[in-house]
PDB file of C-alpha atoms and ligand atoms in Angstrom:
ATOM      1  CA  MET F   1     118.166  77.045  91.463  1.00 81.00           C
ATOM      2  CA  ASP F   2     117.259  75.145  94.644  1.00 86.00           C
ATOM      3  CA  ASN F   3     120.976  74.718  95.345  1.00 96.00           C
ATOM      4  CA  ILE F   4     121.447  78.495  95.803  1.00 97.00           C
ATOM      5  CA  THR F   5     121.009  80.405  99.063  1.00 98.00           C
ATOM      6  CA  LEU F   6     120.549  84.161  98.906  1.00 98.00           C
ATOM      7  CA  ILE F   7     122.095  85.909 101.870  1.00 98.00           C
ATOM      8  CA  ILE F   8     120.412  89.256 102.336  1.00 98.00           C
ATOM      9  CA  PRO F   9     121.863  91.746 104.830  1.00 98.00           C
ATOM     10  CA  ALA F  10     119.166  94.147 105.945  1.00 98.00           C
ATOM     11  CA  LYS F  11     119.136  97.284 108.047  1.00 98.00           C
ATOM     12  CA  LYS F  12     115.989  99.348 108.442  1.00 97.00           C
ATOM     13  CA  GLU F  13     114.436  98.007 105.234  1.00 98.00           C
ATOM     14  CA  ARG F  14     110.780  97.654 106.279  1.00 97.00           C
ATOM     15  CA  GLU F  15     109.532  99.338 103.113  1.00 97.00           C
ATOM     16  CA  SER F  16     111.773  97.614 100.576  1.00 97.00           C
ATOM     17  CA  LEU F  17     112.389  94.109 101.909  1.00 98.00           C
ATOM     18  CA  PRO F  18     108.770  92.839 101.736  1.00 98.00           C
ATOM     19  CA  LYS F  19     108.681  93.907  98.069  1.00 98.00           C
ATOM     20  CA  VAL F  20     112.001  92.198  97.394  1.00 98.00           C
ATOM     21  CA  LEU F  21     110.747  88.981  99.031  1.00 98.00           C
ATOM     22  CA  THR F  22     107.484  89.150  97.079  1.00 98.00           C
ATOM     23  CA  GLU F  23     109.449  89.382  93.844  1.00 97.00           C
ATOM     24  CA  LEU F  24     111.666  86.465  94.924  1.00 97.00           C
ATOM     25  CA  GLN F  25     108.645  84.184  95.431  1.00 96.00           C
ATOM     26  CA  ASP F  26     108.846  83.401  91.719  1.00 95.00           C
ATOM     27  CA  TYR F  27     112.343  81.960  92.163  1.00 95.00           C
ATOM     28  CA  ASN F  28     113.238  78.621  93.668  1.00 94.00           C
ATOM     29  CA  VAL F  29     116.016  79.811  95.980  1.00 96.00           C
ATOM     30  CA  LYS F  30     116.625  79.581  99.722  1.00 96.00           C
ATOM     31  CA  ILE F  31     116.683  82.897 101.545  1.00 97.00           C
ATOM     32  CA  LYS F  32     118.435  84.003 104.711  1.00 98.00           C
ATOM     33  CA  ILE F  33     117.969  87.535 106.026  1.00 98.00           C
ATOM     34  CA  ILE F  34     120.639  88.748 108.411  1.00 98.00           C
ATOM     35  CA  LEU F  35     119.852  91.677 110.658  1.00 98.00           C
ATOM     36  CA  GLU F  36     120.117  93.061 114.171  1.00 98.00           C
ATOM     37  CA  SER F  37     117.591  91.737 116.733  1.00 96.00           C
ATOM     38  CA  SER F  38     116.717  95.338 117.580  1.00 97.00           C
ATOM     39  CA  ASP F  39     115.511  96.027 114.017  1.00 97.00           C
ATOM     40  CA  TYR F  40     111.913  95.229 115.048  1.00 97.00           C
ATOM     41  CA  GLU F  41     110.262  97.053 112.158  1.00 97.00           C
ATOM     42  CA  THR F  42     112.122  95.112 109.467  1.00 98.00           C
ATOM     43  CA  ILE F  43     111.554  91.818 111.316  1.00 97.00           C
ATOM     44  CA  HIS F  44     107.830  92.571 111.619  1.00 97.00           C
ATOM     45  CA  SER F  45     107.565  93.578 107.950  1.00 97.00           C
ATOM     46  CA  ILE F  46     108.670  90.108 106.753  1.00 97.00           C
ATOM     47  CA  LYS F  47     106.911  87.895 109.293  1.00 95.00           C
ATOM     48  CA  ASP F  48     104.655  86.304 106.653  1.00 95.00           C
ATOM     49  CA  PHE F  49     107.420  85.330 104.242  1.00 96.00           C
ATOM     50  CA  ASP F  50     109.115  81.975 103.833  1.00 89.00           C
ATOM     51  CA  CYS F  51     112.663  82.934 104.766  1.00 92.00           C
ATOM     52  CA  GLU F  52     115.063  82.321 107.604  1.00 97.00           C
ATOM     53  CA  ILE F  53     115.971  85.235 109.839  1.00 98.00           C
ATOM     54  CA  ILE F  54     119.430  85.228 111.394  1.00 98.00           C
ATOM     55  CA  HIS F  55     120.046  87.660 114.233  1.00 98.00           C
ATOM     56  CA  GLN F  56     123.398  89.401 114.443  1.00 98.00           C
ATOM     57  CA  THR F  57     125.074  89.550 117.845  1.00 95.00           C
ATOM     58  CA  SER F  58     127.292  92.297 116.496  1.00 96.00           C
ATOM     59  CA  LYS F  59     126.679  95.044 113.886  1.00 97.00           C
ATOM     60  CA  GLY F  60     127.590  95.936 110.335  1.00 98.00           C
ATOM     61  CA  TYR F  61     127.154  94.953 106.683  1.00 98.00           C
ATOM     62  CA  GLY F  62     130.226  92.693 106.608  1.00 98.00           C
ATOM     63  CA  ASP F  63     129.330  91.157 109.951  1.00 98.00           C
ATOM     64  CA  ALA F  64     125.898  90.224 108.536  1.00 98.00           C
ATOM     65  CA  LEU F  65     127.419  88.639 105.425  1.00 98.00           C
ATOM     66  CA  ILE F  66     130.062  86.684 107.362  1.00 98.00           C
ATOM     67  CA  LEU F  67     127.334  85.299 109.640  1.00 98.00           C
ATOM     68  CA  GLY F  68     125.175  84.472 106.619  1.00 98.00           C
ATOM     69  CA  ILE F  69     128.039  82.674 104.863  1.00 98.00           C
ATOM     70  CA  LYS F  70     128.679  80.519 107.962  1.00 97.00           C
ATOM     71  CA  ASN F  71     125.070  79.332 107.857  1.00 97.00           C
ATOM     72  CA  ILE F  72     124.741  78.356 104.183  1.00 97.00           C
ATOM     73  CA  LYS F  73     124.009  74.716 103.502  1.00 97.00           C
ATOM     74  CA  THR F  74     123.675  74.791  99.710  1.00 98.00           C
ATOM     75  CA  GLU F  75     126.453  74.363  97.140  1.00 97.00           C
ATOM     76  CA  TYR F  76     126.111  77.945  95.859  1.00 98.00           C
ATOM     77  CA  PHE F  77     125.427  81.282  97.518  1.00 98.00           C
ATOM     78  CA  CYS F  78     124.513  84.742  96.339  1.00 98.00           C
ATOM     79  CA  ILE F  79     124.899  88.072  98.124  1.00 98.00           C
ATOM     80  CA  PHE F  80     121.659  89.935  97.503  1.00 98.00           C
ATOM     81  CA  ASN F  81     120.416  93.348  98.680  1.00 98.00           C
ATOM     82  CA  ALA F  82     117.269  94.163 100.640  1.00 98.00           C
ATOM     83  CA  ASP F  83     116.646  97.480  98.892  1.00 97.00           C
ATOM     84  CA  GLY F  84     115.308  96.229  95.541  1.00 97.00           C
ATOM     85  CA  SER F  85     118.338  97.358  93.547  1.00 98.00           C
ATOM     86  CA  PHE F  86     119.294  93.843  92.413  1.00 98.00           C
ATOM     87  CA  ASN F  87     117.060  92.258  89.793  1.00 98.00           C
ATOM     88  CA  PRO F  88     116.391  88.562  90.518  1.00 98.00           C
ATOM     89  CA  LYS F  89     115.945  88.013  86.775  1.00 97.00           C
ATOM     90  CA  GLU F  90     119.743  88.196  86.560  1.00 98.00           C
ATOM     91  CA  LEU F  91     120.267  85.264  88.932  1.00 97.00           C
ATOM     92  CA  SER F  92     119.775  82.469  86.429  1.00 95.00           C
ATOM     93  CA  ASN F  93     122.210  83.997  83.927  1.00 95.00           C
ATOM     94  CA  MET F  94     124.798  84.438  86.692  1.00 97.00           C
ATOM     95  CA  ALA F  95     124.298  80.876  87.955  1.00 96.00           C
ATOM     96  CA  ASN F  96     124.490  79.398  84.455  1.00 96.00           C
ATOM     97  CA  LEU F  97     127.687  81.287  83.719  1.00 96.00           C
ATOM     98  CA  LEU F  98     129.271  80.173  86.984  1.00 96.00           C
ATOM     99  CA  ILE F  99     128.629  76.568  86.053  1.00 95.00           C
ATOM    100  CA  SER F 100     129.385  76.746  82.311  1.00 96.00           C
ATOM    101  CA  GLU F 101     132.658  78.659  82.843  1.00 95.00           C
ATOM    102  CA  ASP F 102     133.517  76.627  85.943  1.00 95.00           C
ATOM    103  CA  GLY F 103     134.053  79.864  87.893  1.00 97.00           C
ATOM    104  CA  ASP F 104     134.349  80.228  91.649  1.00 98.00           C
ATOM    105  CA  LEU F 105     132.851  83.711  92.035  1.00 98.00           C
ATOM    106  CA  ILE F 106     130.996  85.943  89.596  1.00 98.00           C
ATOM    107  CA  PHE F 107     130.805  89.660  90.298  1.00 98.00           C
ATOM    108  CA  ALA F 108     127.910  91.462  88.653  1.00 98.00           C
ATOM    109  CA  SER F 109     129.005  94.775  87.185  1.00 98.00           C
ATOM    110  CA  ARG F 110     127.279  98.047  86.384  1.00 98.00           C
ATOM    111  CA  TYR F 111     130.165  99.083  84.137  1.00 97.00           C
ATOM    112  CA  GLU F 112     130.373  96.278  81.602  1.00 97.00           C
ATOM    113  CA  LYS F 113     129.090  96.781  78.059  1.00 95.00           C
ATOM    114  CA  ASN F 114     125.245  96.759  78.089  1.00 95.00           C
ATOM    115  CA  ALA F 115     125.179  97.414  81.840  1.00 96.00           C
ATOM    116  CA  SER F 116     123.766 100.376  83.751  1.00 96.00           C
ATOM    117  CA  SER F 117     122.758 101.849  87.105  1.00 96.00           C
ATOM    118  CA  GLU F 118     119.692 103.844  88.114  1.00 96.00           C
ATOM    119  CA  ASP F 119     121.142 104.248  91.598  1.00 92.00           C
ATOM    120  CA  ASP F 120     124.507 105.868  90.823  1.00 92.00           C
ATOM    121  CA  THR F 121     125.236 109.530  91.462  1.00 94.00           C
ATOM    122  CA  ILE F 122     128.220 111.410  90.043  1.00 95.00           C
ATOM    123  CA  VAL F 123     130.018 110.905  93.353  1.00 94.00           C
ATOM    124  CA  THR F 124     129.357 107.144  93.497  1.00 93.00           C
ATOM    125  CA  ILE F 125     130.363 106.671  89.836  1.00 95.00           C
ATOM    126  CA  ILE F 126     133.689 108.404  90.513  1.00 96.00           C
ATOM    127  CA  GLY F 127     134.178 106.368  93.713  1.00 95.00           C
ATOM    128  CA  ASN F 128     133.289 103.073  92.031  1.00 96.00           C
ATOM    129  CA  TYR F 129     135.664 103.708  89.108  1.00 97.00           C
ATOM    130  CA  PHE F 130     138.417 104.839  91.469  1.00 97.00           C
ATOM    131  CA  PHE F 131     138.223 101.769  93.728  1.00 98.00           C
ATOM    132  CA  THR F 132     137.881  99.403  90.761  1.00 98.00           C
ATOM    133  CA  PHE F 133     140.966 101.027  89.196  1.00 98.00           C
ATOM    134  CA  LEU F 134     142.845 100.667  92.490  1.00 98.00           C
ATOM    135  CA  GLY F 135     141.820  97.000  92.637  1.00 98.00           C
ATOM    136  CA  LYS F 136     143.361  96.484  89.191  1.00 98.00           C
ATOM    137  CA  LEU F 137     146.477  98.521  89.937  1.00 98.00           C
ATOM    138  CA  LEU F 138     147.335  97.092  93.359  1.00 97.00           C
ATOM    139  CA  PHE F 139     145.931  93.563  93.103  1.00 98.00           C
ATOM    140  CA  ASN F 140     145.416  92.943  89.388  1.00 98.00           C
ATOM    141  CA  LEU F 141     141.761  92.087  90.011  1.00 98.00           C
ATOM    142  CA  PRO F 142     139.948  90.881  86.886  1.00 97.00           C
ATOM    143  CA  ILE F 143     136.627  92.570  87.757  1.00 97.00           C
ATOM    144  CA  THR F 144     135.046  95.786  86.493  1.00 97.00           C
ATOM    145  CA  ASP F 145     132.941  96.857  89.502  1.00 98.00           C
ATOM    146  CA  ILE F 146     134.592  96.187  92.849  1.00 98.00           C
ATOM    147  CA  LEU F 147     132.003  97.702  95.216  1.00 97.00           C
ATOM    148  CA  TYR F 148     128.671  96.489  93.779  1.00 98.00           C
ATOM    149  CA  THR F 149     128.879  93.178  95.696  1.00 98.00           C
ATOM    150  CA  PHE F 150     126.138  91.384  93.792  1.00 98.00           C
ATOM    151  CA  VAL F 151     128.103  88.140  93.829  1.00 98.00           C
ATOM    152  CA  ILE F 152     127.291  84.514  93.189  1.00 98.00           C
ATOM    153  CA  GLY F 153     129.709  81.715  93.948  1.00 98.00           C
ATOM    154  CA  LYS F 154     130.685  78.400  95.424  1.00 98.00           C
ATOM    155  CA  THR F 155     129.975  78.212  99.142  1.00 98.00           C
ATOM    156  CA  ASP F 156     133.000  76.093 100.112  1.00 98.00           C
ATOM    157  CA  LYS F 157     135.336  78.527  98.331  1.00 98.00           C
ATOM    158  CA  VAL F 158     133.991  81.604 100.112  1.00 98.00           C
ATOM    159  CA  ILE F 159     134.060  79.883 103.533  1.00 98.00           C
ATOM    160  CA  ASP F 160     137.718  79.084 102.894  1.00 97.00           C
ATOM    161  CA  LEU F 161     138.540  82.780 102.548  1.00 98.00           C
ATOM    162  CA  ASN F 162     137.911  83.371 106.266  1.00 97.00           C
ATOM    163  CA  LEU F 163     136.591  86.898 105.666  1.00 98.00           C
ATOM    164  CA  GLN F 164     136.930  89.308 108.595  1.00 97.00           C
ATOM    165  CA  SER F 165     135.601  92.769 107.664  1.00 98.00           C
ATOM    166  CA  LYS F 166     132.527  93.691 109.658  1.00 98.00           C
ATOM    167  CA  ASP F 167     131.895  96.928 107.756  1.00 98.00           C
ATOM    168  CA  PHE F 168     131.714  97.819 104.047  1.00 98.00           C
ATOM    169  CA  ALA F 169     135.424  96.954 103.620  1.00 98.00           C
ATOM    170  CA  PHE F 170     133.975  93.467 103.139  1.00 98.00           C
ATOM    171  CA  CYS F 171     133.320  94.539  99.515  1.00 98.00           C
ATOM    172  CA  VAL F 172     137.056  94.712  98.756  1.00 98.00           C
ATOM    173  CA  GLU F 173     138.275  91.989 101.117  1.00 98.00           C
ATOM    174  CA  LEU F 174     136.187  89.405  99.231  1.00 98.00           C
ATOM    175  CA  PRO F 175     137.643  89.848  95.708  1.00 98.00           C
ATOM    176  CA  ILE F 176     141.198  90.553  96.937  1.00 98.00           C
ATOM    177  CA  LYS F 177     141.378  87.413  99.094  1.00 98.00           C
ATOM    178  CA  ALA F 178     139.659  85.350  96.406  1.00 98.00           C
ATOM    179  CA  HIS F 179     142.154  86.494  93.751  1.00 98.00           C
ATOM    180  CA  ARG F 180     145.091  85.852  96.101  1.00 97.00           C
ATOM    181  CA  LYS F 181     143.784  82.316  96.638  1.00 97.00           C
ATOM    182  CA  LYS F 182     143.749  81.967  92.840  1.00 98.00           C
ATOM    183  CA  LEU F 183     140.000  81.486  92.621  1.00 98.00           C
ATOM    184  CA  LYS F 184     138.457  81.972  89.202  1.00 98.00           C
ATOM    185  CA  LEU F 185     136.568  85.284  89.249  1.00 97.00           C
ATOM    186  CA  PHE F 186     134.954  87.301  86.546  1.00 94.00           C
ATOM    187  CA  SER F 187     132.414  90.044  85.883  1.00 97.00           C
ATOM    188  CA  VAL F 188     129.095  89.914  84.099  1.00 97.00           C
ATOM    189  CA  GLU F 189     126.901  92.842  83.108  1.00 97.00           C
ATOM    190  CA  SER F 190     124.077  93.938  85.409  1.00 98.00           C
ATOM    191  CA  HIS F 191     121.406  96.652  85.475  1.00 98.00           C
ATOM    192  CA  GLU F 192     121.178  98.173  88.936  1.00 98.00           C
ATOM    193  CA  ARG F 193     117.734  99.493  89.790  1.00 98.00           C
ATOM    194  CA  SER F 194     117.154 102.363  92.187  1.00 96.00           C
ATOM    195  CA  ARG F 195     116.393 101.463  95.787  1.00 96.00           C
ATOM    196  CA  ILE F 196     112.635 100.999  96.362  1.00 96.00           C
ATOM    197  CA  ALA F 197     112.409 103.106  99.522  1.00 93.00           C
ATOM    198  CA  GLY F 198     114.280 103.951 102.678  1.00 92.00           C
ATOM    199  CA  LYS F 199     117.737 105.385 103.044  1.00 92.00           C
ATOM    200  CA  LYS F 200     121.059 104.335 101.552  1.00 92.00           C
ATOM    201  CA  LYS F 201     123.285 102.966 104.330  1.00 94.00           C
ATOM    202  CA  VAL F 202     126.642 103.699 102.707  1.00 93.00           C
ATOM    203  CA  ASN F 203     128.232 106.954 103.790  1.00 93.00           C
ATOM    204  CA  VAL F 204     130.504 108.024 100.953  1.00 93.00           C
ATOM    205  CA  ILE F 205     133.166 109.664 103.142  1.00 95.00           C
ATOM    206  CA  ARG F 206     133.199 107.302 106.155  1.00 96.00           C
ATOM    207  CA  ASP F 207     132.872 104.066 104.176  1.00 97.00           C
ATOM    208  CA  GLY F 208     135.074 105.301 101.337  1.00 96.00           C
ATOM    209  CA  PHE F 209     137.818 105.890 103.889  1.00 97.00           C
ATOM    210  CA  LEU F 210     137.352 102.436 105.492  1.00 98.00           C
ATOM    211  CA  ILE F 211     137.540 100.793 102.056  1.00 98.00           C
ATOM    212  CA  LEU F 212     140.663 102.745 101.062  1.00 98.00           C
ATOM    213  CA  LYS F 213     142.328 101.867 104.380  1.00 97.00           C
ATOM    214  CA  LYS F 214     141.504  98.187 103.930  1.00 98.00           C
ATOM    215  CA  MET F 215     142.973  98.162 100.407  1.00 98.00           C
ATOM    216  CA  ILE F 216     146.186  99.839 101.556  1.00 97.00           C
ATOM    217  CA  TYR F 217     146.525  97.472 104.545  1.00 97.00           C
ATOM    218  CA  MET F 218     145.910  94.441 102.346  1.00 97.00           C
ATOM    219  CA  PHE F 219     148.419  95.704  99.775  1.00 97.00           C
ATOM    220  CA  LEU F 220     151.022  96.139 102.517  1.00 96.00           C
ATOM    221  CA  LYS F 221     149.925  92.798 103.984  1.00 90.00           C
ATOM    222  CA  ILE F 222     149.375  94.432 107.376  1.00 84.00           C
ATOM    223  CA  ASN F 223     146.260  92.291 107.749  1.00 66.00           C
TER     224      ASN F 223
HETATM  225  N1  GDP E 301     122.532  93.706 108.662  1.00 58.30           N
HETATM  226  C1  GDP E 301     122.971  94.848 108.114  1.00 58.30           C
HETATM  227  N2  GDP E 301     122.656  95.152 106.831  1.00 58.30           N
HETATM  228  C2  GDP E 301     123.128  96.313 106.311  1.00 58.30           C
HETATM  229  C3  GDP E 301     123.940  97.204 107.049  1.00 58.30           C
HETATM  230  N3  GDP E 301     124.255  98.265 106.256  1.00 58.30           N
HETATM  231  C4  GDP E 301     123.649  98.042 105.063  1.00 58.30           C
HETATM  232  N4  GDP E 301     122.968  96.868 105.095  1.00 58.30           N
HETATM  233  C5  GDP E 301     122.215  96.247 103.992  1.00 58.30           C
HETATM  234  O1  GDP E 301     123.147  96.040 102.957  1.00 58.30           O
HETATM  235  C6  GDP E 301     122.554  96.272 101.684  1.00 58.30           C
HETATM  236  C7  GDP E 301     123.338  97.358 100.954  1.00 58.30           C
HETATM  237  O2  GDP E 301     123.119  98.593 101.588  1.00 58.30           O
HETATM  238  P1  GDP E 301     122.668  99.884 100.756  1.00 58.30           P
HETATM  239  O3  GDP E 301     122.237 100.956 101.675  1.00 58.30           O
HETATM  240  O4  GDP E 301     121.669  99.467  99.711  1.00 58.30           O
HETATM  241  O5  GDP E 301     124.038 100.243 100.095  1.00 58.30           O
HETATM  242  P2  GDP E 301     124.319 101.125  98.796  1.00 58.30           P
HETATM  243  O6  GDP E 301     123.132 101.059  97.894  1.00 58.30           O
HETATM  244  O7  GDP E 301     125.540 100.485  98.239  1.00 58.30           O
HETATM  245  O8  GDP E 301     124.560 102.483  99.323  1.00 58.30           O
HETATM  246  C8  GDP E 301     121.096  96.603 101.966  1.00 58.30           C
HETATM  247  O9  GDP E 301     120.342  95.431 101.900  1.00 58.30           O
HETATM  248  C9  GDP E 301     121.147  97.133 103.407  1.00 58.30           C
HETATM  249  O10 GDP E 301     119.923  96.995 104.101  1.00 58.30           O
HETATM  250  C10 GDP E 301     124.242  96.869 108.421  1.00 58.30           C
HETATM  251  O11 GDP E 301     124.924  97.594 109.153  1.00 58.30           O
HETATM  252  N5  GDP E 301     123.731  95.687 108.880  1.00 58.30           N
HETATM  253 MG1   MG E 302     121.595  99.889  97.651  1.00 58.30          MG
END
């Protein structure tokens, strides 16, 4: 797996990120953490780990991922979270599938058969099903969990998409643009763990609205 770079956006994750990086020491992957320079506590918490830190000049989850993508030098990339909810044990299965099925992007899914989430609440389950349904209805997306954004794929293909969303609308811009470019995408089952510590950064109302707006704009081809 030395040809995979994990891009990990992090915001105020001083309790979780060191544990995530400790767990990742057993895996032969390159790691880039993308965060704001002012996030001193998170930066300090990972000073002893072998990973690259990339400082954002702007803000936001999507902004961090776009910056991370621009800096990848390996053939494959993976979007990974700093909160401990993604299990690195799933990486090799995802990477093997990408290669054996000659896919471009694989989207892990909490809603496939034999999948689960310890982090979902009733509200997030409803939201996730709603946005995944909308993705199928408006864009015919062949994925079963549009907002999870535990994604592995080919670096050159994702760079080509020229992604723009600086906020959580990134989660829908990625599969919609990829499908429009006729990339080969599919879902694979995943078990989401609960976050280790710290606070969830997604605000259901604010970010739900931004995501809905992005989907409508993309459907109408406004941007
Ligand atoms: N750099 C950066 N990372 C962020 C931002 N918002 C969230 N993240 C990171 O993105 C990942 C997903 O956020 P999280 O709170 O776990 O989202 P949720 O579990 O889907 O509600 C985590 O690693 C966060 O630390 C942000 O504004 N900037
Ligand atoms: Mg999370």
